[in-house]
Amino acid sequence: MATKVMHFNQKKHVSHVSHHSSHTTKHVVKEHSSRKSSSKSVNQVQHTHTTEAMAEPAYTVPAFRQRSADEIEEYQRVSSHVGKGLASIQKELHRMRVVTKTQVENIAIKREVQEMMHKKMTSTDTDKAPDFMVALRPHTVWEKTPVKLFCTVDGHPRPIVKWYKGGKPVDPLSAPGKYKIESKYGVHSLIISRCMVSDTAEYSAVATNSHGSTTSKASVIVKRPAGGAYGSCQLFGQVPHLTVIHHSKLEITMLDRFGVSFGTEGGSISLVCTMVVVPDLPNVPPLAQWYRDDKLLKAGKLAEIKVGGGAATLTLPHLAKDDEGLYTLRMWTKDGTTEHSAYLFVKDAAPSVAGAPGAPISVKAFDINSDYVLVAWKPPNTTNEAAITGYFVDKRESGSATWSQCNDAPVQICKYPVHGLNVGHAYHFRVRAVNSAGISRPSRESDKVTALDPAERERLQVIKLDGKHEVVIKDDDLEGVPSAPGQVVATRNTKSSVFVQWDPPKHPNHLMGYYIDASLVGSKTWAPCNHKPYKNTRFLVHGLTPGETYVFRVQAVNVYGLSDESQESTPIAVEPALKRGVEYATPSAPHGITMLSCDGASMIIAWNSPKHRGGSKINAYYVDKRDADSLAWKEVNSAPTKTRTYTVDGLTEGTFYEFKVQAGNLAGVGVPSAPSTPLKCEAWTSAVPGPAYDLAFREVRGDSLVILWKAPVYTGASAVTGYIVEMAKKGHHYHPLNEEAIGHCYLQVTGLEAGAEYTFKVKAVNAEGVGKASQTSEPVFAKALPGTQEIQCGVDEDTGDIFLSFEACEISETSNFAWSKNYKEISDCTRVSIETKGKHSKLTFVNPDVSDLGAFSVHVTDTDGVSASHTVTEDALNTMLELSYNIRHPIVPLKHQLNYEVLEKGHVRFWLQCLKMSPAVNYRFIVNDKEVTSSDSHKISHDVNTGVIQMTVDHFSKASEATYTVQIHDGRAKNQSSLVLVGDVFKAALKEAEFQRSEHIRKQGPHFAEYLSYHVDDDCTVLLVCKVANVKKETVFHWFKDEEEIVPETPPNVMSGSVALPISLFSRKDQGHYKAKLSDDRGKDTSVFDISGQVFDDIINAIAHIAGSSASELVLQCTPEGIRLQCYMKYYTEEIRTAWLHKDSKISSSEKMRIAGTAEMAWMQIREPSEKEKGHYSIQIMDATKSHTRTFDLSGQAYTDAYEEYLRLKAAAFAEKNRGRVVGGLPDVVTIMEQKTLSLTCTVWGDPSPEVTWFKNENEVVSTEHAKITLEANKFASLTITAVTSEDSGKYSINVRNKYGGEFVEITVSVYKQGESPPEPKMGGRGATPAPLASKTPAKTPTPAQSPIPHPPTPSLKSPTPSLRSPAKSPTPTPKSPTPPRRVKSPSPARSLKSPTPPRK
């Protein structure tokens, strides 16, 4: 196998083809055509030009320099070793390319098949003609590599696909192994295994079923690498680079970019662009290409190119005017290419002689012969210098530094034949310009040329100059200098630049370009704006002085020199087009370039307008084109177009073209768009319509939007009948939104997911079927702009005009409000008028009617989609028309209709209120069809400020029953209002008037300003209160309850103006009919208040609210009867609604659970508690709105302690009940005369029967004849002393006691002598008054009286023992018996003490 040596750039092309789809093929062709490889050797001393041979069958091997015998031997030795390595490397590279390309294509095919299968599954199986869902794509491949053409076809029945090459069927049997035809999963493919150059052709796939056929075509171009593998010639040192990562796999983001630059001839300059490269690999630097005016620059002594370290740098070390131009840096990235351009201006260096012209430029040698060459150049721009009179041409041999002048006299045209050259010698040439001031600096020298016979001669013509020199030119060059350019127009751009455009000359005469000059207004000095002929008719002049005013002119240039100057432009001041900054001056780039139709010689293209139109309205678009395999752009329209569609003529059928568009406004021309995808110039013959275009969105909200589009230019075989809109949520497939085609070019889409991203496509439909889908719309998010408002519809209150009003949430300085009806823009319509001010725009209808029904919408340009719509319906229009009529035929608006009001003294006021009235208002009152005028009895007035009109009737009586009417006139407006005051309505008014009249009379004397009402104080005292007025000191006030007078402790003070009757401890007994009377000599007044029913309940609820808020927590109190839970509060009465609960169950009062209370507390007694009574207890005190709850947990240790205390108190009470005691019969003091009989008798009681012991002066008395002690029936005890003497005087006492305790009672006995006055009694322990005995006979035995046991004091939880000497407790108490009251103190009192009262909360 012959080895093949490939240049690095060529090898990169192969990898590029294998890793990209066909849409990037143009870059390969373009690079290949722009970089024709040349073979080089390491030991080569000088370069030899070679010619690339691509055509078959001939191939020319380049000629190389001769080598010596030693060199040939060394060359052969190295080649034999390198050749083997290259062969194996080349073979592996070929295998890797094939495998990689196959994998990439298989993945693409698989994805498209999945999409097609999904669409097929969702579609119906209705009969359908064949349709290519995925058409064939063109391919450009290298020789000996495979290529795969594939397509997918839809149709029912399933179509049959046949393949053709150049119109002839492809037969796989004609070349076994070369062709392979497959059809799997709906994908039809043709595989060419090893492509040859002869396989270059147009291939087509024809799909046929019973409903018709359709064809898809694509071209296959097979290229042979330069210096291909047909020869065995290997260049020493030319080893291919094995690149693991291709440049197209890098992601490059440009950061700091070079801007417009200015240099000086002879100096140097560097253009630098920094970037971020991912991945940043040192062995794989990014591929950077530099272009000047779309011509690729190569590294050399005039251009140093460096890439690395995050920057791409172009250094021009020896600046000349030839270097002036538009410089472009193009970087190969993962997504294709990214590029940046800026202009470099090079001005003339200082001349060697003042006034000398600038150096000529673009010196080149043509018509190279063995003894002469033709040197041509371009003239320099002259502004203030003298005219150029001619040129001198210099030459030097390559390798020598000596220049020699070729012509003795200056030549006047820009061509000169140089004779006297040595055959085979290499030469360089330069040119100097001459004028009356002197000679210019020399131009940059030409490229090296060698004097040899040409391979091909053109027909030439020789012209003699000055009778000596001959100039060789073509016949077509005899036309002379071009004519002057046409009109020059200058527009603003930035604060230091101006955009200049002009019309081309009528007679270009092989035009080379233009020179643009500028001059300050008022100055006659012209300065050049460029120093190298510029080929286009639009130029951006930089470096101007801000604030100055300039004029511009243009000259055309050809080989004969400069044309006449054009007319000067209109003066223009240099300042930004917008005050907001440079970036807003010109429009942004258009986008979305698409083809709408093609007839084989022309295309109609369209594009979307820029997102920002800049400082003013866009008034121009410029279109450029280029062949897909070329880098040079050409102007399509020199004159601007205002529409966003353009017909490009003069195209070649079958050729791919790229387009770019620039937008212009008064500020200048903006940046160009990105190049379009390659578009093939091929006539459209399809019967279905072409694509719709210009998709736009309006009224984007969180769940809806409106999509708009324009009808296709190419309609197919019949007119367009409707449209199908397809939508895809991000990450999902497209699906149609409408089952039936819609006839208008807009659709409201609802049911969107808020915040989700969507894209759309539109397909036109005609009688032949569904056409090609439009270009995919830009992604749109279902999200309303912040502050978005809707259109408001209303009627002007002053004029009655019906209007639609919209206020934008955002706006820019250049925004406009565009109103539409049914999404067709309203322009110059007499039915509406539009007024815009700031963020607000208003559309007013002129004579609206049913023809104005429909959807009105508005969108604001130069914003992020501010728009809204409103549909005017017939009902809404009728309502607004009615309101408009009322406004235009005004009435006096009334805020309140005619009404009446009864005043004090019984006067009646009739009134109405207008929303507004003028001072010139007129009105009249009419009562029963008779006008009433203002008088003493009928006072009529009005107030302009409040709009009130009123009439006051002093004496309202039965005669006032009537219909009252007010008629109002205010300018053109009028109104009236009536009030019918008859029947029951009149009777109610009359009754109220009479009441007010009596009230007035009542208030002439003392009266109640406020009648009786109640108030509950914080201490729960109920106060009946009233306020009195017009009182004096003599005024009398009385309280009554149920007609019985109440005399309060504090007499009422009427002079204070307020009187109150306190009712403490309020309860049901206080219900009744209360009355307060007020009177004096001027009259009297009465106020009554009935406390019963709901009033009584309200008072109790008020008391309950205060009591419940003050209630303490439940307190445990043990008694002999059981355990008591007590709740202290400010006041308690049984009328307060309370509820006791045990374990959340309500308790009813019973013998077991007794519920009661006192004025200070509510309590619940648990009699004889047991284990069942354990648990959580609570009390609820309820008022009208709230329940106050207090709780106590009677369980655990609390219950145990309480139960023990209860048992102890129960035993103590039993002992207290049954102890011994003196029931009655003994006095405290006894005074008796000597010799009388003293009988101290008492009744004793106890169970068991007590023991009785008598004492005298604390000594026990023993029964004797003198002092006899008796105890009858264990109840009646007596001490009888007969014949008392003074010795019997003393302190006697009786001690009555049993096992439960006893009582000690003292009696003081005083004995006096006969004839003496009884002594004054001395108060004994009981303080009773002594009673002298009347006889010696014992006193009558008293009967013991039974009385209930007094209520014991409230003991604490741990009460002291009942008695000091009480016996032990009896576990079984004796039966209950009545207990007589205590009459005398016991010498051993019980130890029972009152428990402290718990504090109130």
mmCIF file with all atom_site columns, C-alpha atoms in Angstrom, residues 316 331 369 449 593 624 646 841 847 926 1042 1051 1071 1145 1265 1268 1333:
data_model
loop_
_atom_site.group_PDB
_atom_site.id
_atom_site.type_symbol
_atom_site.label_atom_id
_atom_site.label_alt_id
_atom_site.label_comp_id
_atom_site.label_asym_id
_atom_site.label_entity_id
_atom_site.label_seq_id
_atom_site.pdbx_PDB_ins_code
_atom_site.Cartn_x
_atom_site.Cartn_y
_atom_site.Cartn_z
_atom_site.occupancy
_atom_site.B_iso_or_equiv
_atom_site.pdbx_formal_charge
_atom_site.auth_seq_id
_atom_site.auth_comp_id
_atom_site.auth_asym_id
_atom_site.auth_atom_id
_atom_site.pdbx_PDB_model_num
ATOM 1  C CA . LEU A 1 316  ? 2.110   43.628 12.150  1.00 0.00 ? 316  LEU A CA 1
ATOM 2  C CA . MET A 1 331  ? -11.835 30.542 15.944  1.00 0.00 ? 331  MET A CA 1
ATOM 3  C CA . ASN A 1 369  ? 8.101   36.993 -18.789 1.00 0.00 ? 369  ASN A CA 1
ATOM 4  C CA . VAL A 1 449  ? 8.724   37.147 -8.822  1.00 0.00 ? 449  VAL A CA 1
ATOM 5  C CA . ILE A 1 593  ? -32.498 34.194 8.323   1.00 0.00 ? 593  ILE A CA 1
ATOM 6  C CA . ASP A 1 624  ? -24.626 40.379 1.920   1.00 0.00 ? 624  ASP A CA 1
ATOM 7  C CA . TYR A 1 646  ? -35.615 40.481 0.008   1.00 0.00 ? 646  TYR A CA 1
ATOM 8  C CA . SER A 1 841  ? -51.283 54.729 25.299  1.00 0.00 ? 841  SER A CA 1
ATOM 9  C CA . ASN A 1 847  ? -68.577 56.593 16.288  1.00 0.00 ? 847  ASN A CA 1
ATOM 10 C CA . ILE A 1 926  ? -93.257 71.063 44.045  1.00 0.00 ? 926  ILE A CA 1
ATOM 11 C CA . ASP A 1 1042 ? -92.436 47.953 91.950  1.00 0.00 ? 1042 ASP A CA 1
ATOM 12 C CA . PRO A 1 1051 ? -79.283 60.822 98.770  1.00 0.00 ? 1051 PRO A CA 1
ATOM 13 C CA . GLN A 1 1071 ? -85.767 41.565 89.704  1.00 0.00 ? 1071 GLN A CA 1
ATOM 14 C CA . SER A 1 1145 ? -68.364 14.494 83.160  1.00 0.00 ? 1145 SER A CA 1
ATOM 15 C CA . GLU A 1 1265 ? -76.372 17.684 154.891 1.00 0.00 ? 1265 GLU A CA 1
ATOM 16 C CA . LYS A 1 1268 ? -76.194 18.235 149.230 1.00 0.00 ? 1268 LYS A CA 1
ATOM 17 C CA . LEU A 1 1333 ? -83.034 33.408 144.612 1.00 0.00 ? 1333 LEU A CA 1
#
